[in-house]
Short mmCIF file of C-alpha atoms in Angstrom, two decimals:
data_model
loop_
_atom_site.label_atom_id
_atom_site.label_comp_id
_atom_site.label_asym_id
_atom_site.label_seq_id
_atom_site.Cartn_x
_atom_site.Cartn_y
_atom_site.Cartn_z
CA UNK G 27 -23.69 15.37 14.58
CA UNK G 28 -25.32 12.09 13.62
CA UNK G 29 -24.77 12.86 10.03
CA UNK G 30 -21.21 14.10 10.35
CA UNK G 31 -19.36 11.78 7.76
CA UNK G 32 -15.66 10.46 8.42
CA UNK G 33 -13.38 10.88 5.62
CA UNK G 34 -10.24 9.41 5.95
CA UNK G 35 -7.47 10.75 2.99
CA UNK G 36 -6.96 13.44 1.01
CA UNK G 37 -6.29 12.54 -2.42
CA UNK G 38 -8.10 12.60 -5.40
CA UNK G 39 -10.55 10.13 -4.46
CA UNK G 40 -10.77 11.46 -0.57
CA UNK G 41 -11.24 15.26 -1.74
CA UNK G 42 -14.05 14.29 -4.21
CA UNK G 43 -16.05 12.19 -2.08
CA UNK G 44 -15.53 15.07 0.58
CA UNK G 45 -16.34 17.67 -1.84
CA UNK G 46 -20.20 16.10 -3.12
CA UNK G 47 -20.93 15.23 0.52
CA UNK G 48 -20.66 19.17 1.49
CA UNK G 49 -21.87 20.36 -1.21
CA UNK G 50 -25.15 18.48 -0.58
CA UNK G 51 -25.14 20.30 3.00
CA UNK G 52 -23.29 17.69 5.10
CA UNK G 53 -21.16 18.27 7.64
CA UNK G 54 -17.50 16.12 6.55
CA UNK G 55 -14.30 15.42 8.83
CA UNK G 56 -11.71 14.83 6.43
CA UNK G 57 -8.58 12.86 8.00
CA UNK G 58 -5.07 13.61 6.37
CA UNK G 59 -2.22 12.94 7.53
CA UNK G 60 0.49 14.73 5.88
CA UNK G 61 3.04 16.47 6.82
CA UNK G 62 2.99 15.27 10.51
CA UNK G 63 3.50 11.92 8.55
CA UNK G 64 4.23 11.02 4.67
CA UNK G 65 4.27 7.76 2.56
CA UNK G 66 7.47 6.81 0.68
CA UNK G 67 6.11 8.07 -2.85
CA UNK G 68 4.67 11.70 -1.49
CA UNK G 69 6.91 15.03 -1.45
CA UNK G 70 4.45 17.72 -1.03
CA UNK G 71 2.47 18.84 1.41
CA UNK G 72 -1.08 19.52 -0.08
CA UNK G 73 -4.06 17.52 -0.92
CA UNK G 74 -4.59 15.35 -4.28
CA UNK G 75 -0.86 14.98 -4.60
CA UNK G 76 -0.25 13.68 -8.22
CA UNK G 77 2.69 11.35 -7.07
CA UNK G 78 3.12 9.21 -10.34
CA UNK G 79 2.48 11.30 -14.17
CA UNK G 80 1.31 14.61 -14.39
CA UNK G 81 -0.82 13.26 -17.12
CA UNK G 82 -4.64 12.40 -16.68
CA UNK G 83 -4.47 10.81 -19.65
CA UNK G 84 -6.51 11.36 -22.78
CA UNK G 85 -9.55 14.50 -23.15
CA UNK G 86 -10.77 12.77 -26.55
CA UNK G 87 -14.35 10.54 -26.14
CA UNK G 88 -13.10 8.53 -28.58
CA UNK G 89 -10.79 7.27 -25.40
CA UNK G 90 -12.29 5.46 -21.95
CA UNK G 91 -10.48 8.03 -19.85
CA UNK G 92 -11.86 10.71 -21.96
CA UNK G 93 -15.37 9.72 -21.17
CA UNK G 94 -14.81 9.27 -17.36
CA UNK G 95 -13.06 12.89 -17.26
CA UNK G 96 -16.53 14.23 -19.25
CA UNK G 97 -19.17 12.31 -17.38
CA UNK G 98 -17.16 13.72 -14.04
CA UNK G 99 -17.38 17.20 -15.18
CA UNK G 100 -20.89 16.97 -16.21
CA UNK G 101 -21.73 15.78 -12.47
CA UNK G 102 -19.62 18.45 -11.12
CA UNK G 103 -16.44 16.80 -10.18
CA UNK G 104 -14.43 18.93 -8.19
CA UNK G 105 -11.11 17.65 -9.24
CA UNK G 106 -11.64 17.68 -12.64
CA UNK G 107 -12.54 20.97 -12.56
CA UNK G 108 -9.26 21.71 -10.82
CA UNK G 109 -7.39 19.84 -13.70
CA UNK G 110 -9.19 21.82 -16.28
CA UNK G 111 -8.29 25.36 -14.78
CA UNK G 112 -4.63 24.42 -13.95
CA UNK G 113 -3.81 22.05 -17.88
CA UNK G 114 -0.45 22.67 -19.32
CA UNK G 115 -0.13 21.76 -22.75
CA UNK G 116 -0.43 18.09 -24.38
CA UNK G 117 -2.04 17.39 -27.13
CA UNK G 118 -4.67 15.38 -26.98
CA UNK G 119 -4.64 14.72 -23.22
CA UNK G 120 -5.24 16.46 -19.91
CA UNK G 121 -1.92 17.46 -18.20
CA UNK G 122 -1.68 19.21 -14.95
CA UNK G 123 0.79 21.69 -13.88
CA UNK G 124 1.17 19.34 -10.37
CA UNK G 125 1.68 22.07 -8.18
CA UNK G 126 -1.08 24.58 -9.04
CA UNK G 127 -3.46 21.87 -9.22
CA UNK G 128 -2.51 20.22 -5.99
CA UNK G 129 -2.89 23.70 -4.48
CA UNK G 130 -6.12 24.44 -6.12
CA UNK G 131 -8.13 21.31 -4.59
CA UNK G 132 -6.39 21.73 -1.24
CA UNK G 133 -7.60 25.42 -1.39
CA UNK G 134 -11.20 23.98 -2.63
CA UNK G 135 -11.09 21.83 0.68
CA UNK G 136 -9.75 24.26 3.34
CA UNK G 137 -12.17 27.04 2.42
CA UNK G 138 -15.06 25.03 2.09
CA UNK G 139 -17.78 25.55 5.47
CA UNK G 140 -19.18 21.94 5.61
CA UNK G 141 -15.30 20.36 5.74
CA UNK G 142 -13.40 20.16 9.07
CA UNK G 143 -9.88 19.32 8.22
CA UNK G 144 -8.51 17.05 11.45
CA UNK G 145 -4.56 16.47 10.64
CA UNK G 146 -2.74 13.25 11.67
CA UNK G 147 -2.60 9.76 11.18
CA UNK G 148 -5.58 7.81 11.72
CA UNK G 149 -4.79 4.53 13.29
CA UNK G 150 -8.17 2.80 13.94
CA UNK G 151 -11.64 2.31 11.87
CA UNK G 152 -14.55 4.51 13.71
CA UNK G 153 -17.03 2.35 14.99
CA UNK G 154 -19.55 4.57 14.12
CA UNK G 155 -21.20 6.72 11.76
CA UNK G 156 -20.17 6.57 8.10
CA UNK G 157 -16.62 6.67 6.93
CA UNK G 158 -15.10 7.06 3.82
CA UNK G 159 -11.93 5.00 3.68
CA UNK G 160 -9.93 6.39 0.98
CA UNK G 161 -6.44 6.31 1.98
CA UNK G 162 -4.65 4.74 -1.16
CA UNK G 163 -2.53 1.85 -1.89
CA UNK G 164 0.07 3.58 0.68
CA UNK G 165 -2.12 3.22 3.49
CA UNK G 166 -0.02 3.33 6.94
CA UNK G 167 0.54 0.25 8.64
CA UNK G 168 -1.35 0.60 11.77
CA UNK G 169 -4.40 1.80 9.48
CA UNK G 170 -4.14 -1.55 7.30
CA UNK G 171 -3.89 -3.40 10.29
CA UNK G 172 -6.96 -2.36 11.48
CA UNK G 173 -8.51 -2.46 7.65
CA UNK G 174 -7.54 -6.49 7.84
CA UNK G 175 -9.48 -6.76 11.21
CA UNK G 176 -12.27 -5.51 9.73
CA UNK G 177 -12.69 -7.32 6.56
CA UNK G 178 -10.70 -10.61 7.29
CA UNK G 179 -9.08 -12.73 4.41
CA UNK G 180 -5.75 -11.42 2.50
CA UNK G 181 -5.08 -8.09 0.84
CA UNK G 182 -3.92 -8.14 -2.91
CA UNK G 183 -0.99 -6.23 -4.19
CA UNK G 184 1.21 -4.80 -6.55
CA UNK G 185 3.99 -2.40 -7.67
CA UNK G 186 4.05 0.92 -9.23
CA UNK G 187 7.04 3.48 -10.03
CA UNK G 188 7.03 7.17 -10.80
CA UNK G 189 9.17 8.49 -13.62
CA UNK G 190 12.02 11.06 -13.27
CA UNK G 191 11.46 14.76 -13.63
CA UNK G 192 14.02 16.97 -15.13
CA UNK G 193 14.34 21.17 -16.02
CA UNK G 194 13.77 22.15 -19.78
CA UNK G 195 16.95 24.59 -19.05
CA UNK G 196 18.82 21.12 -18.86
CA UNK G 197 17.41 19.93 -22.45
CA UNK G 198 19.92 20.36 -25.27
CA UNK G 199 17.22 20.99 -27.98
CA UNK G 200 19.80 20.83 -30.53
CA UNK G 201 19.08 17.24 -30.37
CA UNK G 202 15.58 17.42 -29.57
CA UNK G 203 12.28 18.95 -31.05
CA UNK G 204 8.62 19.46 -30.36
CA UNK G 205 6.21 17.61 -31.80
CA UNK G 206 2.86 16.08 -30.89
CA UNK G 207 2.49 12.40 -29.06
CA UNK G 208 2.09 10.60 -32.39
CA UNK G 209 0.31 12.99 -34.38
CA UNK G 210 -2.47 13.79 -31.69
CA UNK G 211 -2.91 17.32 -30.91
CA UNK G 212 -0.50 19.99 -30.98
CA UNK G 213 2.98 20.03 -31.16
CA UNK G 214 3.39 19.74 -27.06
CA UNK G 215 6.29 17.02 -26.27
CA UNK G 216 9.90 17.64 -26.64
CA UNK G 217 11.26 14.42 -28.78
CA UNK G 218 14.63 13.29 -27.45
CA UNK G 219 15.80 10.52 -31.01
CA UNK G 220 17.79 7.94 -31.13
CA UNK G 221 20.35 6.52 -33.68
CA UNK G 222 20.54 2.53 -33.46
CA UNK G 223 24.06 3.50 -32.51
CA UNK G 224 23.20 5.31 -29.57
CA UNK G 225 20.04 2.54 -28.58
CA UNK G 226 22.31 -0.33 -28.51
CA UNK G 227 24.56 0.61 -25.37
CA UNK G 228 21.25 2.55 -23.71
CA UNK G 229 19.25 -0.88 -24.02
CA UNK G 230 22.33 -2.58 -22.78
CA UNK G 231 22.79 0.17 -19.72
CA UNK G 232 19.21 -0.59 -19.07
CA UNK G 233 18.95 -4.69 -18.79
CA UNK G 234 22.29 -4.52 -16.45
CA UNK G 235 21.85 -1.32 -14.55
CA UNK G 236 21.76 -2.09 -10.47
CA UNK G 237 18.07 -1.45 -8.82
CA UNK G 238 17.00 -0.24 -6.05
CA UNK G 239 15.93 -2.79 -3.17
CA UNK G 240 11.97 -3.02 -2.55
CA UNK G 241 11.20 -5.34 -0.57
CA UNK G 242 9.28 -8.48 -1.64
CA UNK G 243 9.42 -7.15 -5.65
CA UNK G 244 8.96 -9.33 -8.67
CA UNK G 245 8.54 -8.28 -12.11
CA UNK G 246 5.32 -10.34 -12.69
CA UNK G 247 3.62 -7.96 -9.66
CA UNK G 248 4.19 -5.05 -11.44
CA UNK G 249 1.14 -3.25 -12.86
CA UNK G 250 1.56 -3.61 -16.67
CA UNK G 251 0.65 0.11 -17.18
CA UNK G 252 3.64 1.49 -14.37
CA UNK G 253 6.35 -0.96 -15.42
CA UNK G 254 9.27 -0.55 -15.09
CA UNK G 255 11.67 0.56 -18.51
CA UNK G 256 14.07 -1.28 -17.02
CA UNK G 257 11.75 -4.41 -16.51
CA UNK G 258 10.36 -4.01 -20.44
CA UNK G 259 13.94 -3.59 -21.70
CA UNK G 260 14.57 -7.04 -20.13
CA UNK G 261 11.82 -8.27 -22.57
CA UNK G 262 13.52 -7.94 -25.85
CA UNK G 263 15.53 -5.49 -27.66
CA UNK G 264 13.22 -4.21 -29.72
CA UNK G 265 10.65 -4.06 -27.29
CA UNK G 266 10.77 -0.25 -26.48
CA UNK G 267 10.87 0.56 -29.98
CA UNK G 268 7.34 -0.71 -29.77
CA UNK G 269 6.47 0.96 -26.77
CA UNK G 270 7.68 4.07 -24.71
CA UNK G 271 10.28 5.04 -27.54
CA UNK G 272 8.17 3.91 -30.88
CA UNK G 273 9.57 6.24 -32.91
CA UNK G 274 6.82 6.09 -35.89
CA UNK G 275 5.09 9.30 -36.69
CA UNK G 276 7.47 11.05 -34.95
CA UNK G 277 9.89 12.61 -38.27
CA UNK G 278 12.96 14.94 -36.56
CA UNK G 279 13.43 17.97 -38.98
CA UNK G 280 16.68 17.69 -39.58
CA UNK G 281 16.11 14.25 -41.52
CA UNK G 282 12.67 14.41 -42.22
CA UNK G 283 12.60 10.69 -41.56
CA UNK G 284 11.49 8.64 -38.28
CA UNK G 285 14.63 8.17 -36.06
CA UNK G 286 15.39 4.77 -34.64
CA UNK G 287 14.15 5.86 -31.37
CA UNK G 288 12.42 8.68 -29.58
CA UNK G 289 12.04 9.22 -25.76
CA UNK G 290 9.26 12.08 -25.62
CA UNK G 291 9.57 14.75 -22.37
CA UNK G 292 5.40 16.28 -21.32
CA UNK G 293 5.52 19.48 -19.59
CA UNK G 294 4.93 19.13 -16.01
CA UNK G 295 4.37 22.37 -14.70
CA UNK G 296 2.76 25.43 -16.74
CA UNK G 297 5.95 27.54 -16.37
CA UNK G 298 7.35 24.98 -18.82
CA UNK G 299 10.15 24.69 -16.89
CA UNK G 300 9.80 20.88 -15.39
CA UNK G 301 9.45 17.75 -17.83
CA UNK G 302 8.81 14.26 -17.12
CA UNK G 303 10.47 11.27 -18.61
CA UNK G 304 7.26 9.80 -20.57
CA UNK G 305 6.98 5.69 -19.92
CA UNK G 306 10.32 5.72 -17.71
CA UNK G 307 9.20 4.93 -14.50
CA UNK G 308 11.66 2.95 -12.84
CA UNK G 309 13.12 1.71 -9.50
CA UNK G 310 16.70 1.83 -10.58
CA UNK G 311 19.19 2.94 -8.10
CA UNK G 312 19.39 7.32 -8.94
CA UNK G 313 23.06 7.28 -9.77
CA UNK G 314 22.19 4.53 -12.55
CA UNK G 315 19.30 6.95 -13.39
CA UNK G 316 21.40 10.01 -13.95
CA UNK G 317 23.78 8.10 -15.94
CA UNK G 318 21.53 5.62 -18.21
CA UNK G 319 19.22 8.56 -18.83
CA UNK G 320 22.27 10.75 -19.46
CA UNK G 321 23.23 8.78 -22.59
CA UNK G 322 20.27 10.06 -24.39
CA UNK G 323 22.05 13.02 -26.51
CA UNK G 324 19.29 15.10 -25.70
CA UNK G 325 19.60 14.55 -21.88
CA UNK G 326 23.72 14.41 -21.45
CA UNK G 327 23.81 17.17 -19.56
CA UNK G 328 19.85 17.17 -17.75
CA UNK G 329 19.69 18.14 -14.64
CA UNK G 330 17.25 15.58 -12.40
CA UNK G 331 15.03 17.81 -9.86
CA UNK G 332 12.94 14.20 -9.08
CA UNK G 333 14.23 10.67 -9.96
CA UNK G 334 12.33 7.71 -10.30
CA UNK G 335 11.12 5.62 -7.35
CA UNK G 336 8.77 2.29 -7.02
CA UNK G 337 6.81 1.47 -4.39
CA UNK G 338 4.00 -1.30 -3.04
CA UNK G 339 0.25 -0.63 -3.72
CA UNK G 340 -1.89 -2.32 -1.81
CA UNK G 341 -5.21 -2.84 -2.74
CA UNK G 342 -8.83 -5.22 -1.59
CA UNK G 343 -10.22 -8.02 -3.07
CA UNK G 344 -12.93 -5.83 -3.61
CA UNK G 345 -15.57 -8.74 -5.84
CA UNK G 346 -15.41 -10.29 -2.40
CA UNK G 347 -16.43 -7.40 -0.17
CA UNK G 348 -17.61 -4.37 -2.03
CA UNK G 349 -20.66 -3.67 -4.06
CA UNK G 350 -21.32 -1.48 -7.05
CA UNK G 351 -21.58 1.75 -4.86
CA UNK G 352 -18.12 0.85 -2.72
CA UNK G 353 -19.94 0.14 0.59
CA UNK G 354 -18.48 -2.52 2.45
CA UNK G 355 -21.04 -5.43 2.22
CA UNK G 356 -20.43 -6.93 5.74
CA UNK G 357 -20.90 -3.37 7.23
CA UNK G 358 -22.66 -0.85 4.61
CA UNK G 359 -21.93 2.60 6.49
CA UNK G 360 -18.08 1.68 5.73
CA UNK G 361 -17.04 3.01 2.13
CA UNK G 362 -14.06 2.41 0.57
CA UNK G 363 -12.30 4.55 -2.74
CA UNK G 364 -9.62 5.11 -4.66
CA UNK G 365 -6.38 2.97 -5.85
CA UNK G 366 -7.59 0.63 -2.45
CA UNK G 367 -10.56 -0.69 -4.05
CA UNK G 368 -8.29 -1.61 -7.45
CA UNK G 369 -9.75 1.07 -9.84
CA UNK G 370 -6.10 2.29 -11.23
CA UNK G 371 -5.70 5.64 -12.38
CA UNK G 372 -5.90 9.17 -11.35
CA UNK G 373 -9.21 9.80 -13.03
CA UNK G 374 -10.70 6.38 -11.80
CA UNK G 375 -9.54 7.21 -8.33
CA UNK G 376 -11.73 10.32 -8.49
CA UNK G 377 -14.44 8.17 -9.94
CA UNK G 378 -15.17 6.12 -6.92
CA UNK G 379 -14.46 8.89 -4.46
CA UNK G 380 -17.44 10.42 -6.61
CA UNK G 381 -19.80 7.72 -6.28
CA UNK G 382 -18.71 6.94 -2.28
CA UNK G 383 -19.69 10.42 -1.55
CA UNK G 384 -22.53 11.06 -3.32
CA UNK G 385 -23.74 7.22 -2.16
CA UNK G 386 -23.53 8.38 1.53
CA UNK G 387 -25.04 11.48 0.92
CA UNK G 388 -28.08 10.31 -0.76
CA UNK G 389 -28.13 7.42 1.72
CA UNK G 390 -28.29 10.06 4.51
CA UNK G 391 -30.58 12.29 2.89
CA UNK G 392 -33.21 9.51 2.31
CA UNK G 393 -32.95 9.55 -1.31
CA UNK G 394 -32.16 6.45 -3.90
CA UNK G 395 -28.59 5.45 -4.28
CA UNK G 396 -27.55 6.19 -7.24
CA UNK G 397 -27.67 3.32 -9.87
CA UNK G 398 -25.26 3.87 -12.37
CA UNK G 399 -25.38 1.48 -15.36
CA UNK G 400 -22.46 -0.28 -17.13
CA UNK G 401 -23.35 1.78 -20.40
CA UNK G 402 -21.70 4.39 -18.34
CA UNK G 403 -17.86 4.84 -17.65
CA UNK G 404 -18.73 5.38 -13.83
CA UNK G 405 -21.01 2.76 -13.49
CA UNK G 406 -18.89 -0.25 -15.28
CA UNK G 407 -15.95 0.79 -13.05
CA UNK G 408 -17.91 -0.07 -9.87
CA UNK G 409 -19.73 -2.93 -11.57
CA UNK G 410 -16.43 -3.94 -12.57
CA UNK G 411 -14.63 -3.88 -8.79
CA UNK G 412 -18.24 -5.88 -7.40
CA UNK G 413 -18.36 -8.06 -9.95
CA UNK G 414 -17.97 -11.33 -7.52
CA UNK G 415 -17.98 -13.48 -11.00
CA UNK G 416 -13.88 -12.48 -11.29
CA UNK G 417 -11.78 -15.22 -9.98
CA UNK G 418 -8.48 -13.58 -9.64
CA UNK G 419 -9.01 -9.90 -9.42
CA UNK G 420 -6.67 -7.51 -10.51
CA UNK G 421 -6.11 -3.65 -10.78
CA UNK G 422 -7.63 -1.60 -14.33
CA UNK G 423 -8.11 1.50 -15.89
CA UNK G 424 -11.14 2.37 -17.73
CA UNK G 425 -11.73 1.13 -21.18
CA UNK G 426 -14.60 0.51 -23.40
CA UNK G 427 -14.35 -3.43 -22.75
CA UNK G 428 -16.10 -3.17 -19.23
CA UNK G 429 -18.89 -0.76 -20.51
CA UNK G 430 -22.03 -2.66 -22.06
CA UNK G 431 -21.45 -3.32 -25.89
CA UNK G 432 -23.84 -0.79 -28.51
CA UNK G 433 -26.01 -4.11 -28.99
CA UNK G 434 -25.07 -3.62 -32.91
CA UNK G 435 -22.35 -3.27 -35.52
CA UNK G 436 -20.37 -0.04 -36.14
CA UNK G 437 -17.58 0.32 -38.54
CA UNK G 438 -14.41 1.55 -37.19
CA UNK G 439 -12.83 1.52 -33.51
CA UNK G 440 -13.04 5.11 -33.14
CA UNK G 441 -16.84 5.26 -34.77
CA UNK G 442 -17.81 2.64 -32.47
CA UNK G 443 -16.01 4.32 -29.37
CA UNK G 444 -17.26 7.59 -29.97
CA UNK G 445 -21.06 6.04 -29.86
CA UNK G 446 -20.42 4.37 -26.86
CA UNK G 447 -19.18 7.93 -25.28
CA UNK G 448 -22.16 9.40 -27.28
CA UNK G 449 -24.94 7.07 -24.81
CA UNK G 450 -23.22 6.73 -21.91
CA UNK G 451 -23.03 11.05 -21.31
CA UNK G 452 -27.04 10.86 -22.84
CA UNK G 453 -27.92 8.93 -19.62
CA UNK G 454 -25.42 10.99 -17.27
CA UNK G 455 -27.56 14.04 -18.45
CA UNK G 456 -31.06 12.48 -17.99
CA UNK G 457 -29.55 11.23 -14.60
CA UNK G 458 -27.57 14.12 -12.85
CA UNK G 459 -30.34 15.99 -11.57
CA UNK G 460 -31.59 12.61 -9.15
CA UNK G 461 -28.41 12.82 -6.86
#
């Protein structure tokens, strides 16, 4: 069919724009291609693998990510939805059991009538009709290849890591203890403390411990939001204990006072049987893993059913090629979404697969694109990866500094925040209904 869109990927931004073009009635061929063929940081076999955090970060509107999540759901996201029906408990944020919800969308997908799943690995760029390129910052080599023809010049890049996954069972809670992420929400994280006696050698451990070889890595291209513990213990000594083990507002009962140091654990499945390592993504070698991580008290005897691995994300220098909508300016029926276009983030992933999809549907049902403003979460993000004004573009997650300012004073961050949230989701509801 002339209409027939390509969509090449099946992750979170892949399924979504997938998702909103069938569910406006057109027919979708969505390319995946696992488990003939995986990427170094994937392990299962579904769709919308969460490969990093289990963690879609904060629910509260008070929060960037909070507002992307709501305007999403408002517009029918189908991944969000997914993430809503399969949470696990964390306070104030929205946590996935990985599994279920990975299951979930790839159910979504299958089942749906307008979707042909076509498995393998695509190797070339169709020449015609529209196409959805939304294959991540993993993208195969032959695929990238043929990417580079297409759009000339040089690809940017950078690192990320995943953190390492072990089984409650494994926890000796009689030196842990639940309590919320810093006093936000309810009581959902297992807190692993610290004496200064026991931080000393575990900072040590971690400035000298042997990494992993990835090829062509250097601490300055790491992604300040996935770096490495190992790379921010190298910092300073005290720079954890401002960081991923700030201790402060964290009292353990048996004191009543803040410990030196606290590594917190998030559930990662909703058996509450898996935890991940919160802020320990790393690329050290997995016997240095098991044995750094193993000085914690709380984790001396843990039992590792995922360790921590880094990889290369590659992404475009997308001021210089796409506009606000993710079409590829030199040749429009060409989309691009997800971590490719340098929108980082699980939720702002599934933001641009959003706007792709419903961008070539409305463009092939005759109607407006749509025209999201940057008083909207949606709308700065792709304002923000057009904006051909930024010199030396770089990877971001939402936040309130890319969104249009209120125009006036408010006192207090959070006051101010939640009025920005307040206007943006007042002109997602007048706008919904055009697209």
């Amino acid at each position: 069919m002339q209409n027939k869109v390509t969509v090449i990927g099946a992750g979170l931004a892949g399924c979504e724009a997938a998702w909103q073009l069938a569910e406006r009635g057109i027919p979708v061929v969505l390319h995946e291609m696992k488990p003939e063929k995986k990427t170094p940081a994937h392990h299962a076999d579904d769709f919308a693998e969460l490969v990093c955090s289990n963690s879609l970060r904060s629910n509260e509107l008070t929060n960037a990510a909070g507002l992307l999540k709501e305007e999403l759901r408002r517009l029918g996201g189908l991944v969000i939805a997914c993430a809503d029906q399969t949470q696990v408990e964390a306070g104030g944020a929205l946590a996935v059991d990985r599994e279920a919800f990975a299951r979930l969308v790839t159910e979504k997908i299958r089942n749906h009538p307008n979707i042909e799943i076509v498995p393998g690995e695509v190797t070339e760029l169709p020449e015609e009709g529209h196409v959805i390129v939304a294959t991540g910052p993993l993208t195969s080599d032959a695929l990238f290849d043929a990417i580079h023809r297409k759009v000339g010049g040089e690809f940017l890049h950078f690192f990320d890591a995943a953190a390492p996954i072990v089984t409650f069972e494994s926890i000796d809670m009689d030196n842990a203890y639940f309590a919320s992420r810093y006093d936000k929400g309810t009581a959902d994280y297992i807190n692993c403390p610290l004496s200064r006696e026991e931080f000393d050698p575990f900072w040590e451990a971690l400035t000298t411990a042997e990494e992993a070889e990835v090829h062509g890595f250097e601490d300055k291209l790491v992604f300040e939001g996935c770096m490495p513990i190992e790379v921010n213990a190298r910092r300073g000594h005290d720079t954890l204990l401002f960081g991923i083990l700030k201790p402060i507002g964290l009292p353990d009962p048996k004191t009543g006072r803040d410990p030196y140091a606290v590594l917190q654990l998030r559930r990662d499945n909703a058996q509450g049987t898996l935890y991940n390592l919160v802020g320990c993504q790393t690329h050290l070698k997995w016997g240095e893993q098991k044995r750094i991580f193993s000085m914690i008290p709380a984790l001396k005897n843990a039992e590792f059913v995922r360790y921590g691995v880094m990889h290369r994300n590659t992404f475009l220098d997308s001021p210089r090629l796409l506009d606000h909508n993710f079409a590829l300016r030199a040749d429009p029926r060409i989309r691009f979404a997800g971590q490719m276009t340098g929108v980082e983030g699980y939720v702002e992933s599934n933001a641009s697969g959003w706007l792709a999809g419903v961008a070539t549907a409305c463009e092939i049902l005759g109607k407006p694109a749509p025209d999201l403003p940057s008083t909207t979460a949606i709308g700065a993000l792709g304002n923000y990866v057009s904006n051909e004004t930024v010199v030396k573009f770089q990877p971001m997650n939402i936040n309130f500094g890319i969104l249009e300012p209120l125009g006036y004073k408010v006192k207090g961050k959070r006051e101010k925040n939640k009025q920005i949230s307040e206007r943006a989701l007042e002109i997602i509801d007048s706008l919904k209904g055009e697209f």
